Coordinates of N, CA and C in Angstrom, one line a residue:
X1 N 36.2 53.7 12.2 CA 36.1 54.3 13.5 C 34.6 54.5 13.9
X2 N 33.9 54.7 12.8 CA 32.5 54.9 13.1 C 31.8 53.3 13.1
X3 N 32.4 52.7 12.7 CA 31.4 51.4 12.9 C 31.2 50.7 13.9
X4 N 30.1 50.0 14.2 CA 29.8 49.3 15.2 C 30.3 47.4 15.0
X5 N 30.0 47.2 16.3 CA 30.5 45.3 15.8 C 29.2 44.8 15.6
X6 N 29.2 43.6 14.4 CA 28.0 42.9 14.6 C 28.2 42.4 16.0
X7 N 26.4 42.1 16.1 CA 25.8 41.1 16.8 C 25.3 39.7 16.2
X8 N 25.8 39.1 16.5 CA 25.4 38.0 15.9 C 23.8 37.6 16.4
X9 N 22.7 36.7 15.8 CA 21.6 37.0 16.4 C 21.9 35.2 17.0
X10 N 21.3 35.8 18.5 CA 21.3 34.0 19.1 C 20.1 33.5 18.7
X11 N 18.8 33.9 18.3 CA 17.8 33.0 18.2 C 17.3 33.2 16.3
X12 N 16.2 32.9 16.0 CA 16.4 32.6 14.4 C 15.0 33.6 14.0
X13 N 15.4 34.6 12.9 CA 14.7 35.8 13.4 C 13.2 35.8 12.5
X14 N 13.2 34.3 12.1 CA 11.9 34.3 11.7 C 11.2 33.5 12.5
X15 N 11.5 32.8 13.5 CA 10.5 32.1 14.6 C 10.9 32.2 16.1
X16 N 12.5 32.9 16.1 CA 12.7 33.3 17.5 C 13.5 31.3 17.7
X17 N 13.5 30.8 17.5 CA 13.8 29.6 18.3 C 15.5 29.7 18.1
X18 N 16.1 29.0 19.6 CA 17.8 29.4 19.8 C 18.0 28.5 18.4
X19 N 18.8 29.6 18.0 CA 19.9 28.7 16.8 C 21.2 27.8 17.5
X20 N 21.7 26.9 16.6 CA 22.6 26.0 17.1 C 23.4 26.0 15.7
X21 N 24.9 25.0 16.5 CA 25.7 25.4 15.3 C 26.5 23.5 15.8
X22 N 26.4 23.0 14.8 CA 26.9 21.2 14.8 C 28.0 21.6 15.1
X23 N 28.5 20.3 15.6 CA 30.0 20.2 15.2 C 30.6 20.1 14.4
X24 N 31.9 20.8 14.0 CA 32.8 20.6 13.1 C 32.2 21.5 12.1
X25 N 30.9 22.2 12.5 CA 30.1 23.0 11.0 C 30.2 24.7 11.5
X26 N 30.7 25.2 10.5 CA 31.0 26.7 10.6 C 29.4 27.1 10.8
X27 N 28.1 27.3 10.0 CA 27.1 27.8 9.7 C 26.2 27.8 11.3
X28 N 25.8 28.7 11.8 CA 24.8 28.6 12.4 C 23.4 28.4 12.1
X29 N 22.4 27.4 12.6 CA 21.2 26.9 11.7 C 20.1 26.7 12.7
X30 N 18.7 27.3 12.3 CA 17.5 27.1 13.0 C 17.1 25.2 13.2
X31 N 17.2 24.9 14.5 CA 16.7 23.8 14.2 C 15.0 23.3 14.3
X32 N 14.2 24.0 14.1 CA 13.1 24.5 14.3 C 12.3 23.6 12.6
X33 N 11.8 22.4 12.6 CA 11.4 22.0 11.3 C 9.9 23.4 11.0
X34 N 9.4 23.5 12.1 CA 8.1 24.3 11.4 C 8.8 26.1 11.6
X35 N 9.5 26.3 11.5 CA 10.0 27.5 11.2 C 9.9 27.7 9.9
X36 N 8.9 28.7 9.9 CA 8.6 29.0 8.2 C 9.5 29.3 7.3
X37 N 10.9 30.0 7.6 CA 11.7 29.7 6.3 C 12.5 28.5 5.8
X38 N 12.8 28.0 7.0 CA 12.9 26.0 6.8 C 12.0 25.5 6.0
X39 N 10.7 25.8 6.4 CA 9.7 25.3 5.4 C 9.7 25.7 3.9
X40 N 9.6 27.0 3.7 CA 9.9 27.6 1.9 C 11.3 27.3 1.7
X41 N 12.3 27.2 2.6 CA 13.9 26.5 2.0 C 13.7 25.1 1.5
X42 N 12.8 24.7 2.2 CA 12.8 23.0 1.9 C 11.9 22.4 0.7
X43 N 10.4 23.2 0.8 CA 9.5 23.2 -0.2 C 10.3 23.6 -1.6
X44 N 11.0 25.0 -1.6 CA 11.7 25.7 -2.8 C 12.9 24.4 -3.5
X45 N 13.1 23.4 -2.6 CA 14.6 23.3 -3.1 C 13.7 21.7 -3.7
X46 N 12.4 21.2 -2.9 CA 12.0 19.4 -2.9 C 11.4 20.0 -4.8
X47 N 10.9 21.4 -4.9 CA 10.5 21.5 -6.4 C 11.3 21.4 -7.6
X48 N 12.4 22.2 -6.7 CA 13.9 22.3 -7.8 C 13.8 21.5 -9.2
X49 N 14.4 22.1 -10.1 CA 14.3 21.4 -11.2 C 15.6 20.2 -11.0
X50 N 16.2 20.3 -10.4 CA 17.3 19.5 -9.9 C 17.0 18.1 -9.2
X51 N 15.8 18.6 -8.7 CA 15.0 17.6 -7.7 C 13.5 17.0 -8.6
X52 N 12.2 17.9 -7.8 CA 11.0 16.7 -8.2 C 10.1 17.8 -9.3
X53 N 11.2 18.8 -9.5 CA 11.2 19.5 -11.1 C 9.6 19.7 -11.2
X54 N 8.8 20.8 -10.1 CA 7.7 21.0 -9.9 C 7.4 22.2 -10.9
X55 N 6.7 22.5 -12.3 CA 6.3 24.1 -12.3 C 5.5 24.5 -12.0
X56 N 5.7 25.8 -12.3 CA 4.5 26.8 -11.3 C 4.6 26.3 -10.3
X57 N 5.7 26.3 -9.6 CA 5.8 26.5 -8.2 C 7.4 27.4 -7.9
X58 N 7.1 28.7 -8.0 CA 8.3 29.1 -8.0 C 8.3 29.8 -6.1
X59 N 9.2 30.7 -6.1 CA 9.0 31.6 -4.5 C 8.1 32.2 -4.6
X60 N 7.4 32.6 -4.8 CA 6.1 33.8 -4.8 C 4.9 32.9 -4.6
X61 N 5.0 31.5 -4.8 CA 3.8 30.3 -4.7 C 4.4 29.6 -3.6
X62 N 5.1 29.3 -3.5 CA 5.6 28.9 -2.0 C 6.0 30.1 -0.9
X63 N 6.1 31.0 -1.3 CA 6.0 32.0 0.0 C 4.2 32.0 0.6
X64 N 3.7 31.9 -0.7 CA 1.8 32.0 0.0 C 1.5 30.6 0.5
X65 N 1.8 30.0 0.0 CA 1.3 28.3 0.4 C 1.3 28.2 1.5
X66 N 3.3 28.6 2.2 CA 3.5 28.7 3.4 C 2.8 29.7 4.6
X67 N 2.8 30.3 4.0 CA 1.9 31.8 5.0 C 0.2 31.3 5.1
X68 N -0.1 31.1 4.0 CA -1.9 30.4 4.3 C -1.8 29.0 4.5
X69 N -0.7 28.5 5.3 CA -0.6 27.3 6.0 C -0.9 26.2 5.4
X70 N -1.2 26.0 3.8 CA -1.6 25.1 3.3 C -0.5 24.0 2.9
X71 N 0.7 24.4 3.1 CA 1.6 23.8 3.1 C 3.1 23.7 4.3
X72 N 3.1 22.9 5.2 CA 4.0 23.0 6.3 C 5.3 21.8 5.7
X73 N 4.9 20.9 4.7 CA 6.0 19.7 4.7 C 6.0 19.6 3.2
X74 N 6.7 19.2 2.3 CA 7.1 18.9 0.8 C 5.4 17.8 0.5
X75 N 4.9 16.8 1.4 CA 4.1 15.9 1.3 C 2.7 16.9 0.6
X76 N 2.5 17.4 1.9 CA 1.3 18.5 2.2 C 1.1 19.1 0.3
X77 N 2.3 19.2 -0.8 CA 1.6 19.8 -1.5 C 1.1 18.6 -2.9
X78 N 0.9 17.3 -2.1 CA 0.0 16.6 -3.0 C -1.4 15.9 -2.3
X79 N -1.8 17.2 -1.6 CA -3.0 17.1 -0.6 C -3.4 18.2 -1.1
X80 N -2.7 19.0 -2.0 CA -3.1 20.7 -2.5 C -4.1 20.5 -3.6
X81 N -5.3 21.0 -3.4 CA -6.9 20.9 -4.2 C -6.4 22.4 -5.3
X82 N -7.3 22.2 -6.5 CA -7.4 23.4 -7.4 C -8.5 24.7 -6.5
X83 N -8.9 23.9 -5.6 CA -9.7 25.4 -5.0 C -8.9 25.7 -4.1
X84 N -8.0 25.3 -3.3 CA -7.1 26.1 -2.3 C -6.0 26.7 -3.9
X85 N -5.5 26.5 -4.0 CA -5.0 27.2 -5.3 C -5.2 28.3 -5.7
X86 N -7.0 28.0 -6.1 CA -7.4 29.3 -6.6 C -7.3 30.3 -5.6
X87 N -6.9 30.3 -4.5 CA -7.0 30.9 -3.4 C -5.9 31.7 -3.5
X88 N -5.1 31.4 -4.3 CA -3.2 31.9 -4.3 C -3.5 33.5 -5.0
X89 N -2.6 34.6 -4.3 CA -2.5 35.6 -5.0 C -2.2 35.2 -6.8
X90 N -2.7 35.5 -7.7 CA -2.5 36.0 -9.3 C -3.1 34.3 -9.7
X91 N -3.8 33.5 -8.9 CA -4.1 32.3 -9.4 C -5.5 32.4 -10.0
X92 N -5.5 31.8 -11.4 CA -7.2 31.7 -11.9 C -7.0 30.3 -12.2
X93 N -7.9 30.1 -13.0 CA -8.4 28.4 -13.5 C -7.2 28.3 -13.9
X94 N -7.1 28.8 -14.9 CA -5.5 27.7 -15.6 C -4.4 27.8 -14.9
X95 N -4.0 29.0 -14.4 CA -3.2 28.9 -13.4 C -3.2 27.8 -12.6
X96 N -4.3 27.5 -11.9 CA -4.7 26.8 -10.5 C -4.4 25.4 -11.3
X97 N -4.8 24.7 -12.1 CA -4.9 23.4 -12.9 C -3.9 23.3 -13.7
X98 N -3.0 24.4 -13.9 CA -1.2 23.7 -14.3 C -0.6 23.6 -12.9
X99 N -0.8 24.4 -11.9 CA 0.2 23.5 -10.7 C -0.5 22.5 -10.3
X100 N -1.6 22.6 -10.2 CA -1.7 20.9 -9.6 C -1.2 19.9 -10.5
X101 N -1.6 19.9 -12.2 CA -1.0 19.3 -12.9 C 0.2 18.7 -12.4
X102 N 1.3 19.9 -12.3 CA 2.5 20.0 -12.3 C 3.0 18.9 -11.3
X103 N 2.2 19.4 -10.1 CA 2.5 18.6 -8.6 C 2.6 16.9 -9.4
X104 N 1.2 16.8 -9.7 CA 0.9 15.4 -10.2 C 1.9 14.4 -11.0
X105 N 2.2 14.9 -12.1 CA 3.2 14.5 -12.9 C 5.0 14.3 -11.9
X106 N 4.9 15.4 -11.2 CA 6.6 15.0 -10.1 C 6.2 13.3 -9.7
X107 N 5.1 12.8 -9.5 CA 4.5 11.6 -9.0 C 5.3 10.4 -9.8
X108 N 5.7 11.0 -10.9 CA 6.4 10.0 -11.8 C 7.8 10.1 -11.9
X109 N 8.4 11.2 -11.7 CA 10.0 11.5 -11.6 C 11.0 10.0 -11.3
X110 N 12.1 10.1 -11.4 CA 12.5 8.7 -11.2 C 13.1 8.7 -9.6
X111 N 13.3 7.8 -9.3 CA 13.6 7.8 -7.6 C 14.5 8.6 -6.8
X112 N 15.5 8.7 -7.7 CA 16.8 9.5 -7.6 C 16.4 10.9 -6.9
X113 N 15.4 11.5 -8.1 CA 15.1 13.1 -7.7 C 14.4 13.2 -6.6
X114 N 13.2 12.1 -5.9 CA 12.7 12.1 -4.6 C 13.9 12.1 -3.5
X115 N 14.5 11.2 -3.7 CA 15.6 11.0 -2.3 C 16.6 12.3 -2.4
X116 N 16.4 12.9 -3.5 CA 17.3 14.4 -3.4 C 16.2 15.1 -3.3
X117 N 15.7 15.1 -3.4 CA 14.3 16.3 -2.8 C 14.2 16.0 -1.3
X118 N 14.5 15.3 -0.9 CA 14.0 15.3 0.7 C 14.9 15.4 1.3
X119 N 15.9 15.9 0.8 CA 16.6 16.9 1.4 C 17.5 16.1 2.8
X120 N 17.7 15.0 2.8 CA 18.2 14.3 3.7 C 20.1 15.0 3.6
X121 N 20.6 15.4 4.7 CA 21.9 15.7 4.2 C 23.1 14.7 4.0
X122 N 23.8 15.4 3.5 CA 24.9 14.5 2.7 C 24.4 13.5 1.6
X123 N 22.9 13.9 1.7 CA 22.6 12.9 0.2 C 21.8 14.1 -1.2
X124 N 23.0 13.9 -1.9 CA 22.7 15.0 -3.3 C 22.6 14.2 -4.5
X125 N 22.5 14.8 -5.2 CA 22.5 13.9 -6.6 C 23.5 12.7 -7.2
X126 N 24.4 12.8 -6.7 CA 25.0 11.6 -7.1 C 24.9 10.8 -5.9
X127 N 24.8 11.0 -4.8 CA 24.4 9.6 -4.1 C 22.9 9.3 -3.7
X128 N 22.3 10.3 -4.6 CA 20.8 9.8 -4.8 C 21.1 8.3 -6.0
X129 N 21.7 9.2 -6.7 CA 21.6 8.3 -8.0 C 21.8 6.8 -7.2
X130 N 23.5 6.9 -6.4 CA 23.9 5.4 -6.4 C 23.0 4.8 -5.4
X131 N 22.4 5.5 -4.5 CA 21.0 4.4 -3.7 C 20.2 4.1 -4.4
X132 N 19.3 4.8 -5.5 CA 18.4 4.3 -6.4 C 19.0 3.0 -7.3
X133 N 20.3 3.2 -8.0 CA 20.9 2.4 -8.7 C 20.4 0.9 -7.8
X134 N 21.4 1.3 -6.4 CA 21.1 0.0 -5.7 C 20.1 -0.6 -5.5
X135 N 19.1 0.0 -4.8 CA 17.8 -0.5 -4.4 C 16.8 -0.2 -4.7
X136 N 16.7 0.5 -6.4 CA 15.7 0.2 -7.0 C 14.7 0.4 -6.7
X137 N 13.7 0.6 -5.4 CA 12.5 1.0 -5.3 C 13.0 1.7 -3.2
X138 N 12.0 2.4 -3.3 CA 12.2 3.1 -1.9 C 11.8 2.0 -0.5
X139 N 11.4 1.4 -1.0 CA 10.5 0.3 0.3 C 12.0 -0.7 0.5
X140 N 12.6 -0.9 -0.3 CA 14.0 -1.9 -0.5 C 14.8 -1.0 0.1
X141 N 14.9 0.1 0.3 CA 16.1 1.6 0.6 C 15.9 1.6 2.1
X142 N 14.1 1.8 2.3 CA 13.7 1.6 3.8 C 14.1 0.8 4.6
X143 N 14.2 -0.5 4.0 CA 14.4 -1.8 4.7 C 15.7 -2.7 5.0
X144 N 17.1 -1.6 4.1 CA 18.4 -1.9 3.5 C 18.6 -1.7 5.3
X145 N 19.6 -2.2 5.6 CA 20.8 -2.8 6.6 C 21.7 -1.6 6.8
X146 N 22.3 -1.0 7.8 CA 23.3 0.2 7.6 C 24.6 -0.9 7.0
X147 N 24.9 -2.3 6.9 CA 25.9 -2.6 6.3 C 26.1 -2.8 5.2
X148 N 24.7 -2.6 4.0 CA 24.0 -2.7 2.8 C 24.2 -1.1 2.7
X149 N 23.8 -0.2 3.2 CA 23.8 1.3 2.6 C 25.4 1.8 3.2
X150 N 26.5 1.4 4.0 CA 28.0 1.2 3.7 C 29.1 1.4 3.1
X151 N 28.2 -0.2 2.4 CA 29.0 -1.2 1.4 C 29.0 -0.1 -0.2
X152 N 27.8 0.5 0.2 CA 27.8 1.6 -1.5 C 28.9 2.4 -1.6
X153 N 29.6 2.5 -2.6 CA 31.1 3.1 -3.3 C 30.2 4.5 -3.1
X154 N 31.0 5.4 -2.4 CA 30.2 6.8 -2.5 C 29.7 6.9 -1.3
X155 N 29.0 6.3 -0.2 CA 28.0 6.1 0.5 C 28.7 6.0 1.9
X156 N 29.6 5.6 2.0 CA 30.0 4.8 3.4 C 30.4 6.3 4.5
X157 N 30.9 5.4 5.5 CA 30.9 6.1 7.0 C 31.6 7.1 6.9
X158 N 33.0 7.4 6.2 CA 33.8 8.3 6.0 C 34.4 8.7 7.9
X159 N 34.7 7.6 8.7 CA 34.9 7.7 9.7 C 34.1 8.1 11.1
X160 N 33.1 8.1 10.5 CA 32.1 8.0 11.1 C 31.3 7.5 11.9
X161 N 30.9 7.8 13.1 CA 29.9 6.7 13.9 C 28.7 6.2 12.8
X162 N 28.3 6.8 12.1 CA 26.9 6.3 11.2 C 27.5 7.0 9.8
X163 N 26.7 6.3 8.6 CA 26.7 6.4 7.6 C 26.9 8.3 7.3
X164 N 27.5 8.7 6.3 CA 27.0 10.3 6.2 C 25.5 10.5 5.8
X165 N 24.7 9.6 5.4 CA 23.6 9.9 4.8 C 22.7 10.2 6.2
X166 N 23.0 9.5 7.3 CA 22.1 9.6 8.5 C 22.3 11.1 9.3

């Protein structure tokens, strides 16, 4: 009797931009790419150990990254110097020279974990896997045919005007 009804919020309450909701998708969602929690949701998830398995990069290092603007896109953090680093709340030398390390070394991860780090939807780990399987290097994936990315078991239109990966 005493409670109130939510309000649902129409715009996205960390950058204000109207939220939108797809079709056929329950979730309402900022479509706003420089909306800074898009940015730490995206940065947090391209490190993921699931993904391009970054350490020393946990939320507390991607919440500052993002706020001292040194990082706006998953790219931006292999542009990241050990003196912006040192810059990070609780960061000293070794601190600062195991994440960059860190960053460095994801450089090598195998293909699979990039194309699931980049967070493209409908494409997760097993159909990272079966694109990489396919096409073997990313410049061959670029340049694959929508009748070529399809034809992959896993992969196809699912009734679809375009592939689910698009």
């Amino acid at each position: 009797a005493n409670s109130t009804p939510f309000v649902f919020p129409a715009c996205c309450p960390s950058c204000a931009t109207k939220l939108i909701r797809e079709e056929g998708e329950a979730a309402w969602k900022c479509p706003s790419s420089a909306c800074p929690e898009q940015v730490k949701g995206k940065l947090r998830y391209f490190a993921s150990r699931g993904c391009m398995d970054i350490d020393h990069l946990g939320e507390a290092v991607v919440e500052q990254l993002v706020e001292q603007n040194l990082c706006t896109r998953s790219s931006d953090l292999y542009r990241l110097t050990k003196e912006q680093a040192l810059t990070l709340e609780g960061f000293a030398e070794k601190s600062a020279e195991n994440l960059i390390q860190s960053i460095g070394n994801s450089k090598d991860q195998e293909l699979w974990r990039l194309l699931c780090a980049l967070g493209i939807k409908h494409v997760g780990a097993a159909a990272a896997k079966d694109l990489a399987r396919t096409f073997r290097s990313l410049h061959k994936l670029v340049e694959a045919s929508l009748e070529q990315l399809v034809s992959i078991d896993g992969i196809g239109n699912h009734g679809r005007k375009y592939p689910s990966i698009f």
